[in-house]
Coordinates of C-alpha atoms in Angstrom, one line a residue:
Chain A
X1 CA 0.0 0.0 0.0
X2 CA 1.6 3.5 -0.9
X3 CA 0.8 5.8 1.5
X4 CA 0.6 9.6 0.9
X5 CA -0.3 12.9 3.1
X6 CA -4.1 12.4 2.1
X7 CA -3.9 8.8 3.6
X8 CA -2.3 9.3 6.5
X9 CA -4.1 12.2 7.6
X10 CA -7.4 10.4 7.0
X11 CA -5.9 7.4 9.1
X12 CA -5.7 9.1 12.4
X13 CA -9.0 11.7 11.7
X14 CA -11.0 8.0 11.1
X15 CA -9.0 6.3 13.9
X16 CA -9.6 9.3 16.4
X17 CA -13.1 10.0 15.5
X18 CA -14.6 7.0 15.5
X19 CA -13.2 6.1 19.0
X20 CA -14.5 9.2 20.1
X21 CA -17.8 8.9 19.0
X22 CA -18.4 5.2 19.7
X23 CA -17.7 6.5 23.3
X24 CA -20.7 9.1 23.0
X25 CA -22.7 7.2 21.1
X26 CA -22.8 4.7 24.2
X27 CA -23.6 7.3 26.8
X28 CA -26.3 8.1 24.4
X29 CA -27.7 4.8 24.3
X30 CA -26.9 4.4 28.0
X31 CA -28.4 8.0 28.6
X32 CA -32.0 7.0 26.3
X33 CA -32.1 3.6 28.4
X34 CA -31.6 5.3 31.4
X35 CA -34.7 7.7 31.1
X36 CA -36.4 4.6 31.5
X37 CA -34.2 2.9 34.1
X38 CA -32.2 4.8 36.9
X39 CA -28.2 4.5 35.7
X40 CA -24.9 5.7 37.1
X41 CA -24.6 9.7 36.1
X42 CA -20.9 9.1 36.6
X43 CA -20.3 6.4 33.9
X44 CA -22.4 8.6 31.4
X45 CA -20.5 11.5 32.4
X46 CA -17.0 9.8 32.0
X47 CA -18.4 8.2 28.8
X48 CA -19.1 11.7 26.9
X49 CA -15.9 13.3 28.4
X50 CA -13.6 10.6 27.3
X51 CA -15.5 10.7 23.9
X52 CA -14.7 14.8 23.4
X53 CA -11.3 14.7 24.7
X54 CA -9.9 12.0 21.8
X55 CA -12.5 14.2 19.2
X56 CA -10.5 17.5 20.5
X57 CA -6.7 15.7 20.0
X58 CA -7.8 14.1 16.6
X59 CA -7.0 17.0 14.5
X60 CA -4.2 18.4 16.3
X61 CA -2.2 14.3 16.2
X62 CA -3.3 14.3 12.6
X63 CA -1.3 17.8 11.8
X64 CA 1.7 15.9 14.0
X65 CA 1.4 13.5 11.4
X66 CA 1.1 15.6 8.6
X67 CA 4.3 17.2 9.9
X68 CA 6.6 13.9 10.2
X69 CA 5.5 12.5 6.7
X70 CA 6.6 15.6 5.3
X71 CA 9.7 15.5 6.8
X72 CA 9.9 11.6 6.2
X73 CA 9.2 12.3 2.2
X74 CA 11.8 15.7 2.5
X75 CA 9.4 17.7 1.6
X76 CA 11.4 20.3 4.1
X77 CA 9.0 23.6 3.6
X78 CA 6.0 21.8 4.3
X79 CA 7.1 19.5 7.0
X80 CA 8.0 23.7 8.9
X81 CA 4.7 24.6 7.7
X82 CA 2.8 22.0 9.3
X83 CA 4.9 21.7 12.1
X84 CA 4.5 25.7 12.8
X85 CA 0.8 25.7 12.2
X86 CA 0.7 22.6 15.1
X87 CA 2.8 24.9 17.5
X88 CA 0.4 27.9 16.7
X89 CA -2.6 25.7 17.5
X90 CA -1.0 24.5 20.7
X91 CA -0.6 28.3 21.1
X92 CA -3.8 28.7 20.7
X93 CA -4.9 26.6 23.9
X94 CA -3.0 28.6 26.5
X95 CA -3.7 32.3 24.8
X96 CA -7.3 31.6 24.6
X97 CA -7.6 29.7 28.5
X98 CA -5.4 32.4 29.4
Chain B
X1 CA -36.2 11.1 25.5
X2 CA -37.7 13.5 23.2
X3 CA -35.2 16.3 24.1
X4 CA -32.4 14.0 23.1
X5 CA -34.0 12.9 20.2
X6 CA -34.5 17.0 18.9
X7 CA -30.7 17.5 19.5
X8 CA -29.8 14.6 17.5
X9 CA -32.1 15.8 14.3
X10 CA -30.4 19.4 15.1
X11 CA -27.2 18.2 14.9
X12 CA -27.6 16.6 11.6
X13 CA -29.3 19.5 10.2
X14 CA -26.1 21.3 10.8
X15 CA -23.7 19.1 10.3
X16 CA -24.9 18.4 6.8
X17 CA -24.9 21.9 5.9
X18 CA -21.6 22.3 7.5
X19 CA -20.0 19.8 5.7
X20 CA -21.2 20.6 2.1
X21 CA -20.5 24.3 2.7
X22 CA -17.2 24.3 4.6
X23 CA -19.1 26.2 7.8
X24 CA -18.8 24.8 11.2
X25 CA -22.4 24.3 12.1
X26 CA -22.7 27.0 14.7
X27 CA -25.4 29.0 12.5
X28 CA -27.9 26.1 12.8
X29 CA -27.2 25.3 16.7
X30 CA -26.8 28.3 18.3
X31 CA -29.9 29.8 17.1
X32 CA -32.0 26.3 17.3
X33 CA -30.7 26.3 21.0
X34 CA -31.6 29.6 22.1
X35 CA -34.2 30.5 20.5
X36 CA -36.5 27.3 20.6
X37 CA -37.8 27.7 24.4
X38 CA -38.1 24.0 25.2
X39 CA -34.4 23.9 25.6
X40 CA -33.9 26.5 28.1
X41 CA -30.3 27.1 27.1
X42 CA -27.9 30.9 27.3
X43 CA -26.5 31.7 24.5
X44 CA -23.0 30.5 26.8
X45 CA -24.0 27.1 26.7
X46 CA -25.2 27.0 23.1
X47 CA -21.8 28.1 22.3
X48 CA -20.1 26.0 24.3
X49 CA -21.7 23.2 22.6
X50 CA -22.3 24.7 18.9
X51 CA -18.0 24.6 19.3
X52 CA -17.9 20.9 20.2
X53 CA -20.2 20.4 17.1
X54 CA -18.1 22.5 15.0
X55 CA -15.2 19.7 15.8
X56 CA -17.7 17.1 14.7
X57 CA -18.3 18.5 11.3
X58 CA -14.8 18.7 10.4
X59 CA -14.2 15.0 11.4
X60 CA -17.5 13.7 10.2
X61 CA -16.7 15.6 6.5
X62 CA -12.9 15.5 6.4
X63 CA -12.2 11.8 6.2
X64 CA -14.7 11.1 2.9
X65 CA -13.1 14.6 1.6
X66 CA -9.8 13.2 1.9
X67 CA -10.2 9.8 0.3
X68 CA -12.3 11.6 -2.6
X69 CA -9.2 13.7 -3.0
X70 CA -11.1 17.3 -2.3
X71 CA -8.6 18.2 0.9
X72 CA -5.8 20.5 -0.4
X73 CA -3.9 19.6 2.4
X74 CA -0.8 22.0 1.6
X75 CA -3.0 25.0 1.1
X76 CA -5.1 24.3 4.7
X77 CA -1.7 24.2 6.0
X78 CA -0.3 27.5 4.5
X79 CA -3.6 29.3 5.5
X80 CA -3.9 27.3 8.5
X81 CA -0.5 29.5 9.8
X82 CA -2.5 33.2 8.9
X83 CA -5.8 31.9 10.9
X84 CA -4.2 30.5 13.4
X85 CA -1.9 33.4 13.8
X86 CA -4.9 35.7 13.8
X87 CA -7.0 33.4 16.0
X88 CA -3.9 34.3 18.7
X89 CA -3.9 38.1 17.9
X90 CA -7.5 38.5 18.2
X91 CA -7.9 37.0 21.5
X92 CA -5.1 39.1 22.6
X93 CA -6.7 42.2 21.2
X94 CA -10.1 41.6 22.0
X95 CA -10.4 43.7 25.4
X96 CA -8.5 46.6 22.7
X97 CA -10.4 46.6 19.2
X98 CA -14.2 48.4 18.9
X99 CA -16.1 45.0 18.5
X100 CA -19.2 46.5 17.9
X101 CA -16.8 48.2 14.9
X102 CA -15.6 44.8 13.1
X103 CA -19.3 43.6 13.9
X104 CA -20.2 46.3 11.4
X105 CA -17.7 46.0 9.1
X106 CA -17.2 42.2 8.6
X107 CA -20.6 41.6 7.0
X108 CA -19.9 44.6 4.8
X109 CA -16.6 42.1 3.6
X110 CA -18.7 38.8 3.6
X111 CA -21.4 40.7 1.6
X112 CA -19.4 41.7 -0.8
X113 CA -17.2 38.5 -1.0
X114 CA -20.9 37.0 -2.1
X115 CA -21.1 39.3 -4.8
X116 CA -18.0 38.6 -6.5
X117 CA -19.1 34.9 -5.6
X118 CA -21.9 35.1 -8.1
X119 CA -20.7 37.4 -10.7
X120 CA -17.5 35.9 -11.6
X121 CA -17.0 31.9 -12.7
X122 CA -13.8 30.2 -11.7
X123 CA -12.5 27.6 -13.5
X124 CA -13.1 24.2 -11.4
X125 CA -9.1 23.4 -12.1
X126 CA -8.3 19.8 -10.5
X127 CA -7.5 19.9 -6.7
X128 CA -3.5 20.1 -6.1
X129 CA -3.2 23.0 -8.6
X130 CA -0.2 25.2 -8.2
X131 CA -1.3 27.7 -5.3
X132 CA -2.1 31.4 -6.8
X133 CA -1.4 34.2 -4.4
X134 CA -0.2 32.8 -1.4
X135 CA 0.8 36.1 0.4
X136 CA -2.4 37.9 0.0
X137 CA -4.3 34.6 0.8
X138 CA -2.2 34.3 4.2
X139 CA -2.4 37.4 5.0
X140 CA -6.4 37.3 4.8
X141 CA -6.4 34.2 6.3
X142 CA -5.0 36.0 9.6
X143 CA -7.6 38.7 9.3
X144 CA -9.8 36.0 9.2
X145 CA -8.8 34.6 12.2
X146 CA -8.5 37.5 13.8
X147 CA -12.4 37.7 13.8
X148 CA -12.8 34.5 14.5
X149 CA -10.7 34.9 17.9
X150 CA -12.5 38.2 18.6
X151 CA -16.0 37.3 18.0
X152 CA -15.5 32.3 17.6
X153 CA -17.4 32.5 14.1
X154 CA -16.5 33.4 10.7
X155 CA -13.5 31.8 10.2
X156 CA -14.7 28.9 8.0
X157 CA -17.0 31.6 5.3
X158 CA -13.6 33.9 5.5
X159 CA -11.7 30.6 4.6
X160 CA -14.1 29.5 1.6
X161 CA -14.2 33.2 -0.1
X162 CA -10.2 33.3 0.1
X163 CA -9.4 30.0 -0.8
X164 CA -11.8 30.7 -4.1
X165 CA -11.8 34.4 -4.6
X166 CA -8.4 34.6 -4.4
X167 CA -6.3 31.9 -4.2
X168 CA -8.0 30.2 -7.1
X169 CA -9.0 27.1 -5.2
X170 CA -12.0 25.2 -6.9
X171 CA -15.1 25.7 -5.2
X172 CA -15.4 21.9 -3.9
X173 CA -11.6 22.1 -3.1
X174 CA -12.3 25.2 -1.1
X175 CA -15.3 23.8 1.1
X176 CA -13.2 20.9 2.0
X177 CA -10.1 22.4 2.8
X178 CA -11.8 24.8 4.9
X179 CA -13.7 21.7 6.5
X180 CA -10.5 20.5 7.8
X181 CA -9.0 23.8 8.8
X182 CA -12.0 24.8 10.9
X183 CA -11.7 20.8 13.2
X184 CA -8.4 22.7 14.4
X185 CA -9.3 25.5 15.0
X186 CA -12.5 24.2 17.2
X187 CA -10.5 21.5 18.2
X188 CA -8.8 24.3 20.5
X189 CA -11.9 26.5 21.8
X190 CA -13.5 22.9 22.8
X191 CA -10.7 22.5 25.3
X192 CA -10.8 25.9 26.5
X193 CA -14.7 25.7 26.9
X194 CA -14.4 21.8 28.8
X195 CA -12.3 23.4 31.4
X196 CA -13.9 25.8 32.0
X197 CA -16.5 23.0 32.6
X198 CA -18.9 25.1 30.1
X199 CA -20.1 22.0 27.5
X200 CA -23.4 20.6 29.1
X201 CA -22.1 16.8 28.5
X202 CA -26.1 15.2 28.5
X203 CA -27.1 18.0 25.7
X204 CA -23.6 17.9 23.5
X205 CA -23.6 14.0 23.5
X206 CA -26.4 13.9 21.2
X207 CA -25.6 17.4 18.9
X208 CA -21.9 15.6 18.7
X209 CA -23.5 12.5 17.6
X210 CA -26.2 14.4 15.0
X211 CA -23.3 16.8 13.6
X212 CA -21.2 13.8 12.4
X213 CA -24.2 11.8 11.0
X214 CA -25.1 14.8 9.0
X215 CA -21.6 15.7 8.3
X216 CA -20.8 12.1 6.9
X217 CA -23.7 12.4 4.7
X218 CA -23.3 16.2 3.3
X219 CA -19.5 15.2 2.2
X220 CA -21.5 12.4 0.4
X221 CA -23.4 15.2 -1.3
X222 CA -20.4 17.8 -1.9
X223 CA -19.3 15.4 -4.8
X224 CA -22.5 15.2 -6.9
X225 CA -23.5 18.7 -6.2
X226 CA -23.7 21.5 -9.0
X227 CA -20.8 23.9 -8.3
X228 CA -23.4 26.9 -9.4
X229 CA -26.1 25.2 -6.9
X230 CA -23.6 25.2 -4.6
X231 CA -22.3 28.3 -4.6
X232 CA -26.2 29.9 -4.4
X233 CA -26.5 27.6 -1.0
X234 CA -23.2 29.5 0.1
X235 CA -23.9 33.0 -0.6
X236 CA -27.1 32.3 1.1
X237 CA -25.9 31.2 4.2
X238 CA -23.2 33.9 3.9
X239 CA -25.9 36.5 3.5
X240 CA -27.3 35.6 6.5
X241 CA -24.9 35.9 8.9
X242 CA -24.0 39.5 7.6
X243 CA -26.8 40.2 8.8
X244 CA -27.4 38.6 12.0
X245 CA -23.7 40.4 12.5
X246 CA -24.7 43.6 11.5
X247 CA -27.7 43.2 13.7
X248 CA -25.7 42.2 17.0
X249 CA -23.3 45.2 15.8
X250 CA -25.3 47.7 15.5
X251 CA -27.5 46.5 19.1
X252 CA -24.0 46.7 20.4
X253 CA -23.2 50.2 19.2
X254 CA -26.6 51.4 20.8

């Protein structure tokens, strides 16, 4: 299989979101059985938090990834570009919190 | 049950219209949340989760984009470092700039960004094109983002309009692109928002789930739409949040 930037960036966006949102798509099943029948708020809560925190990293692991295959292939300029635009996002994080 | 049920149908609503036009969502959810009473929600809390479903979109619509070959995943990169940039430089300025100001001015831009939407046809060239104008597109890009971090919306119709308008990005190319750029971009104001402890976890479970349902299916769409239809549907939606901006700015400036 040849892989290219399109491939591996779809790799870890499908890997990422769908193990995010199997998560929420339990606590929603677990939250529609539960108006029925009493569950454990905490599990449901842990459920949909988990679920949003590997959503939120997806993108962010898939422009580390972006980075090191364009550094892998030598592709030098974009390998900085992608790298810088991941440091600006982490940026992002603590300027906007802050 | 039925609550759960109405936020899973809003989220698809949104997230299919975000996907095919390269928007987050947020003009859907927000409003639906706020201003349909049975929810009871601020406009704090719609946010909040409108942000997580922004995220949504861009996974649901990314991953079909990018095996159909629409992402242009150098040029989301190169803007990616203006928005970004901006996205900084507005949240650092927003205590300094006039708000109620941009408010007014921005939907003058994305009005005007519709006209030239409509009156001129770009050639569809094939995705991976050499990039026209990278420095003016940049350079937008960071105004763009600079909104975006003063006011959270209008990065992904500021995105579209450069990527088309001026960097001679293919319309389908452009709403793709931008689909992707926009997941990072709320991929960051989610985290800010979770801390805070701001998502309402019972209510964004369901709008999470919705979005990417919607979002899977509208990037199922993008590729057999007309480009003229589509373009309509975009000036449309741009249309309307000039005006829902120019209405908040000018309520502001009062």
């Amino acid at each position: 299989m040849k892989w290219n930037d399109r491939k591996i960036v779809n790799t870890v966006i499908t890997a990422g979101s769908f193990a995010g949102i199997g998560l929420l798509a339990a606590a929603f099943v677990l939250e529609l059985i539960g108006t029925a029948v009493p569950l454990d708020a905490a599990l449901l809560k842990a459920l949909s938090l988990t679920g949003i925190i590997i959503l939120i990293f997806t993108p962010i692991s898939a422009m580390v990834s972006l980075s090191v295959y364009f550094a892998a292939t030598r592709q030098w300029k974009w390998a900085a570009a992608a790298a810088f635009a991941g440091i600006l996002m982490a940026a992002t994080f603590f300027v906007v919190r802050a | 049950m039925i609550f759960l049920l109405l936020l899973l149908v809003i989220g698809a609503v949104a997230g299919f219209l975000g996907a095919l036009l390269g928007l987050g969502g947020g003009i859907v959810i927000v409003p639906a949340l706020t201003l349909i009473p049975y929810f009871h929600m601020t406009i704090h809390e719609a946010i909040a989760i409108s942000m997580t479903g922004v995220l949504a979109t861009s996974l649901g619509g990314t991953s079909h984009f990018l095996s159909e070959g629409l992402t242009d995943l150098k040029l989301g990169t190169l803007l990616m470092l203006g928005t970004t940039a901006g996205a900084i430089a507005g949240s650092l300025l927003s205590h300094t700039l006039n708000s109620s100001l941009l408010e007014m001015i921005f939907p003058l831009v994305l009005i005007y960004a519709s006209y030239e939407m409509l009156k001129h046809q770009y050639a569809d060239n094939a995705p991976d094109a050499a990039i026209r104008h990278a420095l003016p597109g940049v350079g937008l890009a960071f105004f763009a983002g600079v909104f975006a971090g003063v006011f959270g919306v209008g990065g992904g119709a500021i995105n579209v309009s450069v990527m088309h308008l001026v960097m001679g990005a293919p319309m389908k190319t452009a709403t793709a692109t931008s689909n992707f750029m926009i997941g990072t971009t709320a991929s960051a104001a989610t985290f800010v928002y979770l801390l805070k402890g701001a998502i309402n976890l019972t209510a964004a479970t369901p709008v999470v789930l919705g979005v990417f349902t919607g979002a899977r299916i509208g990037s199922r769409m993008l590729k057999r739409i007309n480009t003229v239809l589509l373009k309509r549907i975009f000036v449309v939606i741009m249309i309307l949040v000039a005006i829902e901006m120019l209405y908040h700015g000018i309520k502001g400036y009062l």
